[in-house]
PDB file of C-alpha atoms and ligand atoms in Angstrom:
ATOM      1  CA  MET A 285      67.589 161.334  38.460  1.00  0.00           C
ATOM      2  CA  ASN A 286      69.639 161.549  41.654  1.00  0.00           C
ATOM      3  CA  THR A 287      72.513 163.917  40.842  1.00  0.00           C
ATOM      4  CA  GLN A 288      74.893 161.547  42.665  1.00  0.00           C
ATOM      5  CA  GLN A 289      74.249 159.041  39.852  1.00  0.00           C
ATOM      6  CA  ALA A 290      74.346 161.556  37.018  1.00  0.00           C
ATOM      7  CA  PRO A 291      76.377 160.503  33.996  1.00  0.00           C
ATOM      8  CA  LEU A 292      79.414 162.502  32.990  1.00  0.00           C
ATOM      9  CA  GLN A 293      78.165 165.599  31.173  1.00  0.00           C
ATOM     10  CA  ALA A 294      80.933 168.173  31.138  1.00  0.00           C
ATOM     11  CA  LEU A 295      84.688 168.704  31.281  1.00  0.00           C
ATOM     12  CA  ILE A 296      86.067 171.857  32.908  1.00  0.00           C
ATOM     13  CA  PHE A 297      89.643 172.771  32.021  1.00  0.00           C
ATOM     14  CA  ASP A 298      92.168 174.983  33.718  1.00  0.00           C
ATOM     15  CA  VAL A 299      94.325 176.844  31.170  1.00  0.00           C
ATOM     16  CA  ASP A 300      97.825 177.736  32.381  1.00  0.00           C
ATOM     17  CA  GLY A 301      99.844 174.558  32.779  1.00  0.00           C
ATOM     18  CA  THR A 302      96.892 172.336  31.826  1.00  0.00           C
ATOM     19  CA  LEU A 303      96.093 173.281  28.222  1.00  0.00           C
ATOM     20  CA  ALA A 304      99.600 174.643  27.573  1.00  0.00           C
ATOM     21  CA  ASP A 305     102.796 175.256  29.533  1.00  0.00           C
ATOM     22  CA  THR A 306     102.356 179.022  29.470  1.00  0.00           C
ATOM     23  CA  GLU A 307     104.223 180.253  32.514  1.00  0.00           C
ATOM     24  CA  ARG A 308     108.017 180.288  32.010  1.00  0.00           C
ATOM     25  CA  ASP A 309     108.095 181.173  28.308  1.00  0.00           C
ATOM     26  CA  GLY A 310     104.828 183.091  28.189  1.00  0.00           C
ATOM     27  CA  HIS A 311     103.548 184.936  31.244  1.00  0.00           C
ATOM     28  CA  ARG A 312     107.041 185.367  32.757  1.00  0.00           C
ATOM     29  CA  ILE A 313     108.476 186.873  29.570  1.00  0.00           C
ATOM     30  CA  ALA A 314     105.468 189.176  29.241  1.00  0.00           C
ATOM     31  CA  PHE A 315     105.821 190.412  32.831  1.00  0.00           C
ATOM     32  CA  ASN A 316     109.526 191.182  32.268  1.00  0.00           C
ATOM     33  CA  LEU A 317     108.787 193.065  29.028  1.00  0.00           C
ATOM     34  CA  ALA A 318     106.156 195.156  30.815  1.00  0.00           C
ATOM     35  CA  PHE A 319     108.585 195.940  33.644  1.00  0.00           C
ATOM     36  CA  ALA A 320     111.245 197.033  31.135  1.00  0.00           C
ATOM     37  CA  ASP A 321     108.712 199.201  29.240  1.00  0.00           C
ATOM     38  CA  ALA A 322     107.870 200.958  32.504  1.00  0.00           C
ATOM     39  CA  GLY A 323     111.549 201.575  33.306  1.00  0.00           C
ATOM     40  CA  LEU A 324     111.500 199.255  36.321  1.00  0.00           C
ATOM     41  CA  ASP A 325     114.601 197.198  37.136  1.00  0.00           C
ATOM     42  CA  TRP A 326     112.516 194.188  38.166  1.00  0.00           C
ATOM     43  CA  HIS A 327     113.464 190.949  36.436  1.00  0.00           C
ATOM     44  CA  TRP A 328     111.781 187.650  37.200  1.00  0.00           C
ATOM     45  CA  ASP A 329     114.130 184.794  36.366  1.00  0.00           C
ATOM     46  CA  ALA A 330     112.764 181.280  35.955  1.00  0.00           C
ATOM     47  CA  THR A 331     113.564 180.297  39.547  1.00  0.00           C
ATOM     48  CA  LEU A 332     112.080 183.391  41.151  1.00  0.00           C
ATOM     49  CA  TYR A 333     109.024 183.028  38.929  1.00  0.00           C
ATOM     50  CA  GLY A 334     108.493 179.498  40.285  1.00  0.00           C
ATOM     51  CA  GLU A 335     108.302 180.984  43.793  1.00  0.00           C
ATOM     52  CA  LEU A 336     105.948 183.750  42.680  1.00  0.00           C
ATOM     53  CA  LEU A 337     103.555 181.188  41.179  1.00  0.00           C
ATOM     54  CA  ALA A 338     102.464 180.470  44.764  1.00  0.00           C
ATOM     55  CA  VAL A 339     100.080 183.379  44.116  1.00  0.00           C
ATOM     56  CA  THR A 340      97.644 183.086  41.209  1.00  0.00           C
ATOM     57  CA  GLY A 341      96.634 186.071  39.089  1.00  0.00           C
ATOM     58  CA  GLY A 342      99.082 188.525  37.535  1.00  0.00           C
ATOM     59  CA  LYS A 343      98.117 191.622  39.545  1.00  0.00           C
ATOM     60  CA  GLU A 344      98.115 189.621  42.761  1.00  0.00           C
ATOM     61  CA  ARG A 345     101.500 188.112  41.819  1.00  0.00           C
ATOM     62  CA  MET A 346     103.048 191.555  41.237  1.00  0.00           C
ATOM     63  CA  ARG A 347     101.791 192.730  44.613  1.00  0.00           C
ATOM     64  CA  PHE A 348     103.220 189.572  46.238  1.00  0.00           C
ATOM     65  CA  TYR A 349     106.585 190.308  44.560  1.00  0.00           C
ATOM     66  CA  CYS A 350     106.547 193.922  45.767  1.00  0.00           C
ATOM     67  CA  GLU A 351     105.807 192.897  49.345  1.00  0.00           C
ATOM     68  CA  ARG A 352     109.010 190.838  49.323  1.00  0.00           C
ATOM     69  CA  HIS A 353     111.357 192.653  46.946  1.00  0.00           C
ATOM     70  CA  ALA A 354     110.112 196.190  46.283  1.00  0.00           C
ATOM     71  CA  PRO A 355     108.060 197.343  49.298  1.00  0.00           C
ATOM     72  CA  ALA A 356     108.593 201.047  48.463  1.00  0.00           C
ATOM     73  CA  PHE A 357     106.568 200.554  45.268  1.00  0.00           C
ATOM     74  CA  LEU A 358     103.508 199.742  47.343  1.00  0.00           C
ATOM     75  CA  GLN A 359     103.932 202.908  49.445  1.00  0.00           C
ATOM     76  CA  GLN A 360     103.032 205.051  46.416  1.00  0.00           C
ATOM     77  CA  ALA A 361      99.521 206.493  46.493  1.00  0.00           C
ATOM     78  CA  ASP A 362      98.933 205.228  42.948  1.00  0.00           C
ATOM     79  CA  ALA A 363     100.447 201.748  43.465  1.00  0.00           C
ATOM     80  CA  ALA A 364      97.187 199.955  42.625  1.00  0.00           C
ATOM     81  CA  GLU A 365      96.773 201.918  39.358  1.00  0.00           C
ATOM     82  CA  ARG A 366     100.411 201.313  38.435  1.00  0.00           C
ATOM     83  CA  ILE A 367      99.991 197.575  38.999  1.00  0.00           C
ATOM     84  CA  LYS A 368      96.865 197.652  36.852  1.00  0.00           C
ATOM     85  CA  ALA A 369      98.730 199.488  34.078  1.00  0.00           C
ATOM     86  CA  LEU A 370     101.682 197.093  34.293  1.00  0.00           C
ATOM     87  CA  HIS A 371      99.244 194.212  34.046  1.00  0.00           C
ATOM     88  CA  ALA A 372      97.568 195.661  30.947  1.00  0.00           C
ATOM     89  CA  ALA A 373     101.006 196.026  29.308  1.00  0.00           C
ATOM     90  CA  LYS A 374     101.892 192.484  30.362  1.00  0.00           C
ATOM     91  CA  THR A 375      98.682 191.153  28.803  1.00  0.00           C
ATOM     92  CA  ALA A 376      99.473 192.925  25.504  1.00  0.00           C
ATOM     93  CA  HIS A 377     102.924 191.300  25.417  1.00  0.00           C
ATOM     94  CA  TYR A 378     101.480 187.918  26.370  1.00  0.00           C
ATOM     95  CA  LEU A 379      98.906 188.077  23.570  1.00  0.00           C
ATOM     96  CA  LYS A 380     101.681 188.732  21.046  1.00  0.00           C
ATOM     97  CA  LEU A 381     103.567 185.657  22.264  1.00  0.00           C
ATOM     98  CA  VAL A 382     100.447 183.521  22.005  1.00  0.00           C
ATOM     99  CA  GLU A 383      99.605 184.835  18.538  1.00  0.00           C
ATOM    100  CA  ALA A 384     103.173 184.084  17.429  1.00  0.00           C
ATOM    101  CA  GLY A 385     102.556 180.436  18.355  1.00  0.00           C
ATOM    102  CA  ALA A 386     105.133 180.452  21.159  1.00  0.00           C
ATOM    103  CA  LEU A 387     102.994 178.334  23.489  1.00  0.00           C
ATOM    104  CA  PRO A 388     102.005 174.941  22.067  1.00  0.00           C
ATOM    105  CA  LEU A 389      99.325 172.795  23.714  1.00  0.00           C
ATOM    106  CA  GLN A 390     100.267 170.030  26.144  1.00  0.00           C
ATOM    107  CA  PRO A 391     100.317 166.494  24.680  1.00  0.00           C
ATOM    108  CA  GLY A 392      96.860 164.996  24.211  1.00  0.00           C
ATOM    109  CA  VAL A 393      94.886 168.195  24.801  1.00  0.00           C
ATOM    110  CA  ALA A 394      93.700 168.768  21.216  1.00  0.00           C
ATOM    111  CA  ARG A 395      93.001 165.048  20.781  1.00  0.00           C
ATOM    112  CA  LEU A 396      90.917 164.760  23.967  1.00  0.00           C
ATOM    113  CA  ILE A 397      88.972 167.957  23.315  1.00  0.00           C
ATOM    114  CA  ALA A 398      88.081 166.729  19.815  1.00  0.00           C
ATOM    115  CA  ALA A 399      86.999 163.353  21.206  1.00  0.00           C
ATOM    116  CA  ALA A 400      84.946 164.972  23.968  1.00  0.00           C
ATOM    117  CA  ARG A 401      83.136 167.178  21.437  1.00  0.00           C
ATOM    118  CA  ALA A 402      82.456 164.179  19.222  1.00  0.00           C
ATOM    119  CA  ALA A 403      81.030 162.346  22.251  1.00  0.00           C
ATOM    120  CA  GLY A 404      78.703 165.253  23.040  1.00  0.00           C
ATOM    121  CA  LEU A 405      80.370 166.265  26.305  1.00  0.00           C
ATOM    122  CA  ARG A 406      79.951 169.905  27.280  1.00  0.00           C
ATOM    123  CA  LEU A 407      83.156 171.911  27.692  1.00  0.00           C
ATOM    124  CA  ALA A 408      84.118 174.834  29.909  1.00  0.00           C
ATOM    125  CA  ILE A 409      87.138 176.726  31.179  1.00  0.00           C
ATOM    126  CA  ALA A 410      87.914 177.807  34.756  1.00  0.00           C
ATOM    127  CA  THR A 411      91.089 179.861  35.065  1.00  0.00           C
ATOM    128  CA  THR A 412      92.609 182.761  36.956  1.00  0.00           C
ATOM    129  CA  THR A 413      94.149 184.254  33.846  1.00  0.00           C
ATOM    130  CA  THR A 414      92.757 187.202  31.880  1.00  0.00           C
ATOM    131  CA  PRO A 415      89.871 186.333  29.470  1.00  0.00           C
ATOM    132  CA  GLU A 416      91.674 187.590  26.303  1.00  0.00           C
ATOM    133  CA  ASN A 417      94.607 185.294  27.141  1.00  0.00           C
ATOM    134  CA  VAL A 418      92.267 182.313  27.026  1.00  0.00           C
ATOM    135  CA  THR A 419      90.464 183.145  23.808  1.00  0.00           C
ATOM    136  CA  SER A 420      93.727 183.990  22.105  1.00  0.00           C
ATOM    137  CA  LEU A 421      95.330 180.689  23.169  1.00  0.00           C
ATOM    138  CA  LEU A 422      92.280 178.701  22.035  1.00  0.00           C
ATOM    139  CA  ARG A 423      92.285 180.422  18.639  1.00  0.00           C
ATOM    140  CA  ALA A 424      96.033 180.155  18.093  1.00  0.00           C
ATOM    141  CA  SER A 425      96.469 176.592  19.255  1.00  0.00           C
ATOM    142  CA  LEU A 426      93.174 174.751  18.617  1.00  0.00           C
ATOM    143  CA  SER A 427      91.168 176.452  15.888  1.00  0.00           C
ATOM    144  CA  PRO A 428      90.027 179.964  14.910  1.00  0.00           C
ATOM    145  CA  ASP A 429      86.537 179.028  16.161  1.00  0.00           C
ATOM    146  CA  ALA A 430      87.634 177.114  19.260  1.00  0.00           C
ATOM    147  CA  GLU A 431      86.230 179.741  21.626  1.00  0.00           C
ATOM    148  CA  SER A 432      82.755 178.614  20.554  1.00  0.00           C
ATOM    149  CA  TRP A 433      83.498 175.019  21.580  1.00  0.00           C
ATOM    150  CA  PHE A 434      83.484 176.112  25.222  1.00  0.00           C
ATOM    151  CA  GLU A 435      80.040 176.812  26.563  1.00  0.00           C
ATOM    152  CA  VAL A 436      81.363 178.841  29.507  1.00  0.00           C
ATOM    153  CA  ILE A 437      84.720 180.555  29.944  1.00  0.00           C
ATOM    154  CA  GLY A 438      85.271 181.573  33.544  1.00  0.00           C
ATOM    155  CA  ALA A 439      88.394 183.732  33.726  1.00  0.00           C
ATOM    156  CA  GLY A 440      90.235 186.474  35.588  1.00  0.00           C
ATOM    157  CA  ASP A 441      88.418 188.988  37.734  1.00  0.00           C
ATOM    158  CA  VAL A 442      84.906 187.615  37.121  1.00  0.00           C
ATOM    159  CA  VAL A 443      85.106 186.339  40.706  1.00  0.00           C
ATOM    160  CA  PRO A 444      86.806 188.329  43.481  1.00  0.00           C
ATOM    161  CA  LEU A 445      88.735 185.386  44.925  1.00  0.00           C
ATOM    162  CA  LYS A 446      91.084 183.504  42.598  1.00  0.00           C
ATOM    163  CA  LYS A 447      92.300 179.919  42.996  1.00  0.00           C
ATOM    164  CA  PRO A 448      92.815 178.207  45.455  1.00  0.00           C
ATOM    165  CA  ALA A 449      89.351 179.546  46.332  1.00  0.00           C
ATOM    166  CA  PRO A 450      86.598 177.466  44.685  1.00  0.00           C
ATOM    167  CA  ASP A 451      84.811 180.571  43.342  1.00  0.00           C
ATOM    168  CA  ILE A 452      85.740 180.290  39.663  1.00  0.00           C
ATOM    169  CA  TYR A 453      84.636 176.642  39.451  1.00  0.00           C
ATOM    170  CA  LEU A 454      81.417 177.410  41.329  1.00  0.00           C
ATOM    171  CA  TRP A 455      80.790 180.318  38.943  1.00  0.00           C
ATOM    172  CA  VAL A 456      81.225 177.999  35.936  1.00  0.00           C
ATOM    173  CA  LEU A 457      78.965 175.310  37.428  1.00  0.00           C
ATOM    174  CA  GLU A 458      76.306 177.909  38.110  1.00  0.00           C
ATOM    175  CA  LYS A 459      76.481 179.189  34.518  1.00  0.00           C
ATOM    176  CA  MET A 460      76.264 175.643  33.164  1.00  0.00           C
ATOM    177  CA  GLN A 461      73.457 174.747  35.563  1.00  0.00           C
ATOM    178  CA  LEU A 462      75.244 171.519  36.420  1.00  0.00           C
ATOM    179  CA  PRO A 463      76.078 169.826  39.709  1.00  0.00           C
ATOM    180  CA  ALA A 464      79.779 169.192  40.351  1.00  0.00           C
ATOM    181  CA  SER A 465      78.992 165.459  40.334  1.00  0.00           C
ATOM    182  CA  ALA A 466      78.193 165.599  36.578  1.00  0.00           C
ATOM    183  CA  CYS A 467      81.615 167.032  35.691  1.00  0.00           C
ATOM    184  CA  LEU A 468      85.336 166.385  35.775  1.00  0.00           C
ATOM    185  CA  ALA A 469      87.977 169.074  36.251  1.00  0.00           C
ATOM    186  CA  PHE A 470      91.463 169.157  34.722  1.00  0.00           C
ATOM    187  CA  GLU A 471      94.215 170.876  36.682  1.00  0.00           C
ATOM    188  CA  ASP A 472      97.996 171.091  36.892  1.00  0.00           C
ATOM    189  CA  SER A 473      98.772 172.844  40.181  1.00  0.00           C
ATOM    190  CA  VAL A 474      98.065 172.523  43.862  1.00  0.00           C
ATOM    191  CA  ASN A 475      96.253 175.886  43.888  1.00  0.00           C
ATOM    192  CA  GLY A 476      94.079 174.746  40.998  1.00  0.00           C
ATOM    193  CA  LEU A 477      93.423 171.366  42.593  1.00  0.00           C
ATOM    194  CA  LYS A 478      92.418 172.945  45.898  1.00  0.00           C
ATOM    195  CA  SER A 479      90.004 175.159  43.980  1.00  0.00           C
ATOM    196  CA  SER A 480      88.370 172.347  41.984  1.00  0.00           C
ATOM    197  CA  LEU A 481      88.162 169.978  44.959  1.00  0.00           C
ATOM    198  CA  ALA A 482      86.627 172.681  47.138  1.00  0.00           C
ATOM    199  CA  ALA A 483      83.961 173.090  44.451  1.00  0.00           C
ATOM    200  CA  GLY A 484      83.269 169.337  44.745  1.00  0.00           C
ATOM    201  CA  LEU A 485      84.733 168.385  41.360  1.00  0.00           C
ATOM    202  CA  PRO A 486      86.520 165.075  40.786  1.00  0.00           C
ATOM    203  CA  THR A 487      89.846 166.185  39.331  1.00  0.00           C
ATOM    204  CA  LEU A 488      92.490 164.752  37.023  1.00  0.00           C
ATOM    205  CA  VAL A 489      95.933 166.303  37.388  1.00  0.00           C
ATOM    206  CA  THR A 490      98.440 166.503  34.560  1.00  0.00           C
ATOM    207  CA  GLU A 491     101.769 167.953  35.586  1.00  0.00           C
ATOM    208  CA  SER A 492     103.381 171.060  34.171  1.00  0.00           C
ATOM    209  CA  GLU A 493     106.875 172.433  34.266  1.00  0.00           C
ATOM    210  CA  TYR A 494     106.532 174.209  37.599  1.00  0.00           C
ATOM    211  CA  THR A 495     104.154 171.797  39.330  1.00  0.00           C
ATOM    212  CA  PHE A 496     105.586 168.266  39.055  1.00  0.00           C
ATOM    213  CA  ASP A 497     106.598 168.347  42.759  1.00  0.00           C
ATOM    214  CA  HIS A 498     103.275 169.666  44.116  1.00  0.00           C
ATOM    215  CA  ASP A 499     101.222 167.624  46.551  1.00  0.00           C
ATOM    216  CA  PHE A 500      98.238 166.432  44.542  1.00  0.00           C
ATOM    217  CA  ALA A 501      96.367 164.693  47.358  1.00  0.00           C
ATOM    218  CA  GLY A 502      92.703 164.355  46.450  1.00  0.00           C
ATOM    219  CA  ALA A 503      93.102 164.035  42.667  1.00  0.00           C
ATOM    220  CA  PHE A 504      91.683 160.751  41.338  1.00  0.00           C
ATOM    221  CA  ALA A 505      94.763 160.372  39.112  1.00  0.00           C
ATOM    222  CA  VAL A 506      98.020 162.208  38.471  1.00  0.00           C
ATOM    223  CA  LEU A 507      99.662 161.806  35.048  1.00  0.00           C
ATOM    224  CA  SER A 508     102.588 163.364  33.219  1.00  0.00           C
ATOM    225  CA  ASN A 509     100.152 164.444  30.474  1.00  0.00           C
ATOM    226  CA  LEU A 510      97.055 163.166  28.644  1.00  0.00           C
ATOM    227  CA  GLY A 511      99.114 160.985  26.296  1.00  0.00           C
ATOM    228  CA  GLU A 512      99.129 160.634  22.520  1.00  0.00           C
ATOM    229  CA  PRO A 513      99.156 157.584  20.247  1.00  0.00           C
ATOM    230  CA  GLY A 514     102.720 156.252  20.442  1.00  0.00           C
ATOM    231  CA  HIS A 515     103.523 158.621  23.330  1.00  0.00           C
ATOM    232  CA  PRO A 516     101.873 157.172  26.427  1.00  0.00           C
ATOM    233  CA  PHE A 517     101.423 159.198  29.589  1.00  0.00           C
ATOM    234  CA  GLN A 518     103.461 158.348  32.660  1.00  0.00           C
ATOM    235  CA  ILE A 519     101.406 157.412  35.681  1.00  0.00           C
ATOM    236  CA  ARG A 520     102.257 159.143  38.926  1.00  0.00           C
ATOM    237  CA  ARG A 521      99.158 157.927  40.766  1.00  0.00           C
ATOM    238  CA  GLY A 522      95.774 156.327  40.069  1.00  0.00           C
ATOM    239  CA  ASN A 523      94.318 153.420  38.104  1.00  0.00           C
ATOM    240  CA  VAL A 524      94.418 153.962  34.345  1.00  0.00           C
ATOM    241  CA  HIS A 525      92.571 150.730  33.573  1.00  0.00           C
ATOM    242  CA  GLY A 526      95.190 149.541  31.083  1.00  0.00           C
ATOM    243  CA  LYS A 527      95.036 152.719  28.967  1.00  0.00           C
ATOM    244  CA  THR A 528      98.081 154.569  27.665  1.00  0.00           C
ATOM    245  CA  MET A 529      96.286 157.814  26.913  1.00  0.00           C
ATOM    246  CA  VAL A 530      93.264 159.566  28.358  1.00  0.00           C
ATOM    247  CA  ASP A 531      90.151 159.063  26.239  1.00  0.00           C
ATOM    248  CA  VAL A 532      86.423 159.565  26.792  1.00  0.00           C
ATOM    249  CA  ASP A 533      85.906 155.947  27.916  1.00  0.00           C
ATOM    250  CA  LEU A 534      88.551 156.349  30.606  1.00  0.00           C
ATOM    251  CA  LEU A 535      87.017 159.659  31.730  1.00  0.00           C
ATOM    252  CA  LYS A 536      83.639 157.928  32.089  1.00  0.00           C
ATOM    253  CA  ILE A 537      85.175 155.119  34.154  1.00  0.00           C
ATOM    254  CA  TRP A 538      86.970 157.603  36.417  1.00  0.00           C
ATOM    255  CA  HIS A 539      83.817 159.669  36.768  1.00  0.00           C
ATOM    256  CA  ARG A 540      81.757 156.600  37.790  1.00  0.00           C
ATOM    257  CA  GLU A 541      84.409 155.627  40.329  1.00  0.00           C
ATOM    258  CA  ALA A 542      84.646 159.158  41.692  1.00  0.00           C
ATOM    259  CA  ILE A 543      80.930 159.695  42.217  1.00  0.00           C
ATOM    260  CA  SER A 544      80.420 156.211  43.684  1.00  0.00           C
ATOM    261  CA  LYS A 545      82.777 157.329  46.484  1.00  0.00           C
ATOM    262  CA  CYS A 546      80.748 160.492  47.225  1.00  0.00           C
TER     263      CYS A 546
HETATM  264  C1  XBP B 255      97.375 180.723  36.319  1.00  0.00           C
HETATM  265  C2  XBP B 255      97.879 181.972  36.834  1.00  0.00           C
HETATM  266  C3  XBP B 255      97.741 183.149  36.025  1.00  0.00           C
HETATM  267  C4  XBP B 255      98.813 183.520  35.059  1.00  0.00           C
HETATM  268  C5  XBP B 255      98.782 185.007  34.848  1.00  0.00           C
HETATM  269  O1  XBP B 255      96.883 179.925  37.394  1.00  0.00           O
HETATM  270  O2  XBP B 255      98.319 182.060  37.947  1.00  0.00           O
HETATM  271  O3  XBP B 255      97.700 184.137  36.994  1.00  0.00           O
HETATM  272  O4  XBP B 255     100.094 183.175  35.547  1.00  0.00           O
HETATM  273  O5  XBP B 255      97.580 185.422  34.339  1.00  0.00           O
HETATM  274  P1  XBP B 255      95.850 178.735  37.098  1.00  0.00           P
HETATM  275  P2  XBP B 255      97.155 186.989  34.409  1.00  0.00           P
HETATM  276  O6  XBP B 255      96.440 177.907  36.024  1.00  0.00           O
HETATM  277  O7  XBP B 255      95.785 177.984  38.414  1.00  0.00           O
HETATM  278  O8  XBP B 255      94.516 179.346  36.723  1.00  0.00           O
HETATM  279  O9  XBP B 255      98.407 187.792  34.416  1.00  0.00           O
HETATM  280  O10 XBP B 255      96.313 187.211  33.192  1.00  0.00           O
HETATM  281  O11 XBP B 255      96.387 187.213  35.690  1.00  0.00           O
HETATM  282 MG1   MG B 256      97.111 175.931  36.036  1.00  0.00          MG
END
């Protein structure tokens, strides 16, 4: 079969902002706890953190912060090791927050994942965050065995270039042995969208706390969230074909429309 006409086979999800709103009350808190543990006077308030989110990846984000606010830190011969150690401490704090149930899933995520599994769609993850953060969130918020629902989990430093580079999505596609035209991606940020689009993936955007004002040009639809029964999504852009929540039928329609334009 011509891959351009391939039916929808797989869904590839971003994690932070897409599965759960993890940044302000998760990653940010964990960074600040790690800074305090290390005796640093750095504190990332919610506004500053929004600016720092321009850079994906925790180690990269700390370096970006230092370049602007603590350049002397980077002059140290062991700056890279110290950033690595801070990041390990941050991950430990983040995992505790996740395990405590501090980061609930976005509306419609559990419902759509269950429906996709029931429909036989293959599932994968493509994220810049650390692998343990993903598995822990899946276990805490979906099911103790939810990690096994995802055929491929592409995360963290498995590729050298993080989003907005396409590398993590291309890595996942390669592992799944699927063309981009057989998949849909789910993203919440402009960096994520650039990454998925550059990998050739038709992409649905659902907004998150820090991303509602991003420019989502290129997404086939932009919604407030996936919607739940009785709690419809709000449509920012795109044709939802009369639906009030995203379901597998709607994904198949969007996928057909997207690949017919390729
Ligand atoms: C998510 C991120 C991540 C987390 C931090 O971006 O930028 O870096 O904030 O994770 P996306 P780590 O949703 O586009 O993948 O600290 O584990 O790197
Ligand atoms: Mg994201």
